């Protein structure tokens, strides 16, 4: 983690030095105020993304990954609200931007692709028009030129016969094709950051690999940063440079991919890695980690993982259920939120 | 789209034949002797023989059906026993009144109902939403005749001599007349065969626009306001509720999220991306409401002194004027078929998935 955004100042933020973070999320909290109570969907997430880097965010379904992404773009709908935290993009605080400024960022500087590509495209408009719309909003120019550019974009994401496909409606496309269209839409303005929220979860395995290859290739070609959200440790291992592990709304571990897989510190991460399916075998649940994610309304007071944590029992830790552990750098560049390591340091 | 239309038009042919058959059967299946039911106590055997001969009732049923279809296709709908006039003349006189009334009622329902529903959905659970939905629930449960009487009392009687006064009956103020457009344009139309031109000319507001008679248009529109509101209130409430629930659902869809994530302005997200999808069930509801509009039209026409289809149907049924009932049933059914066709076409235009079948 770096904390040099202060000396970035407000001028020339757009040409921020290459090693300063492109995106810096600190202690983000997004709550949903429902009738049943406050759902703490995102509750203390921090990470940075550098230019050209693939940042993996991994965790079980429902742990707040998508809401983290939506919070970055300020796309949280009622009854949800970002209650605290900071999102600095090229040094500018997105949370303080006007609606209009935010609209100008979306799709131009930061784009998203979603899990369900087919339902993420509007069924009543041709995919070409949906693609051209991005160009029209953010780039302007002549209609004809935009159309040609759209065809080019479709070609770049590997859609065969793009001149014809541009007139297709979403229902005339397969999931894989639709996801390529979504990616083309995301790439249209050559954004600095692409957020891919489970981009391949709804696709079958061969298509999955193709889409991941495409994302990687576009990252290489455009030096674009990627936040890759997934529940699949296999995809993380393959794609990410650096990983944030989330559990029940909070980040619990962060490390470079290799370090994380070689030496997972958090008991939850250890369970995740042990649960990676072997040889294409699909596992829906984390069999090696008994129990389920706690209710985000009634969070346990101490460590959120405590009810499922075997390490706690094995090490006879009593603090876990009383006080929440803090994110600490247990090893250089490797942070974890767990009393196993915090205790070590303080004692 | 063109092939879609062609297919739908072809499909309409058997439906139209079916309608012809039903309206034909209707008159043959009525209980009792048509002669005696039509002529009542005046009917002697002699008169009835002549009657049956005259109306072809002695022919075999298939032959009668063939003659009936032939007559209808030649625009010969028979004569009204009660009015002693050809039915097509009555139709040119009455149908435009109902068409005009239904049009303005629907226009009112759509132009007010859809925006109300949209505001309700977008600001759902706000005071505006709760208020609108309470209003809509009152609207659907309000009997047409009661609303009609209230409106004509309040605006026609209580507010008399104020600028808010509106005419509570009739189509035009006494003494006002709008020259038929075919006369103004110097068309050589024989009043006896004027069927289609006459029909159009009898839609007062349309005719006034065609001849540029703005004072006449104003007067005709003024007379339309109260009946259109009375007739349009129920469909308005239905449309507003449907728009609200449909838009609410659509606003939660993934593609709406995509539109926002693309940087589409919020107004465009709603008016472009969400609206078109949200309109799909609303279009269906509008089509269905047009059906119920007709039953409301009978009451509305009675209250506001309009001589339209509703009035004549009611009078003919009670007066056993079967040719008239038959002819108007036929025309109403045909209108329905075409309204359905329009609704289907609109639906296909809005939703590309439908076009494929
Ligand atoms: N509109 C909402 N109202 C209440 N809770 C919500 C809403 N949207 C999301 N949540 C909650 O936020 C949590 C995180 O969701 P999400 O970020 O989508 O998880 P995932 O990690 O699977 O992407 C979930 O537990 C979900 O129940
Ligand atoms: S803090 Fe305690 S309960 Fe939580 S993960 Fe670490 S050992 Fe387990
Ligand atoms: Mg998700």
XYZ file of C-alpha atoms and ligand atoms in Angstrom, chain A residues 266-267 303 305-306 309 312 317 320 325 338-340, ligand 2:
21
model
C -5.946 -16.361 6.419
C -7.735 -19.566 7.395
C -13.976 -11.950 13.425
C -15.099 -15.958 9.998
C -14.980 -17.155 13.603
C -12.807 -21.142 11.657
C -9.293 -20.510 15.993
C -7.810 -18.117 20.350
C -11.628 -13.886 17.796
C -8.991 -8.262 13.853
C -6.651 -12.386 11.501
C -5.696 -12.575 15.145
C -3.286 -15.410 14.382
S -9.309 -14.057 13.544
Fe -9.663 -15.953 14.569
S -11.587 -16.641 13.782
Fe -10.909 -15.058 12.432
S -9.859 -16.130 10.880
Fe -8.322 -15.574 12.325
S -8.204 -17.317 13.663
Fe -10.060 -17.578 12.508
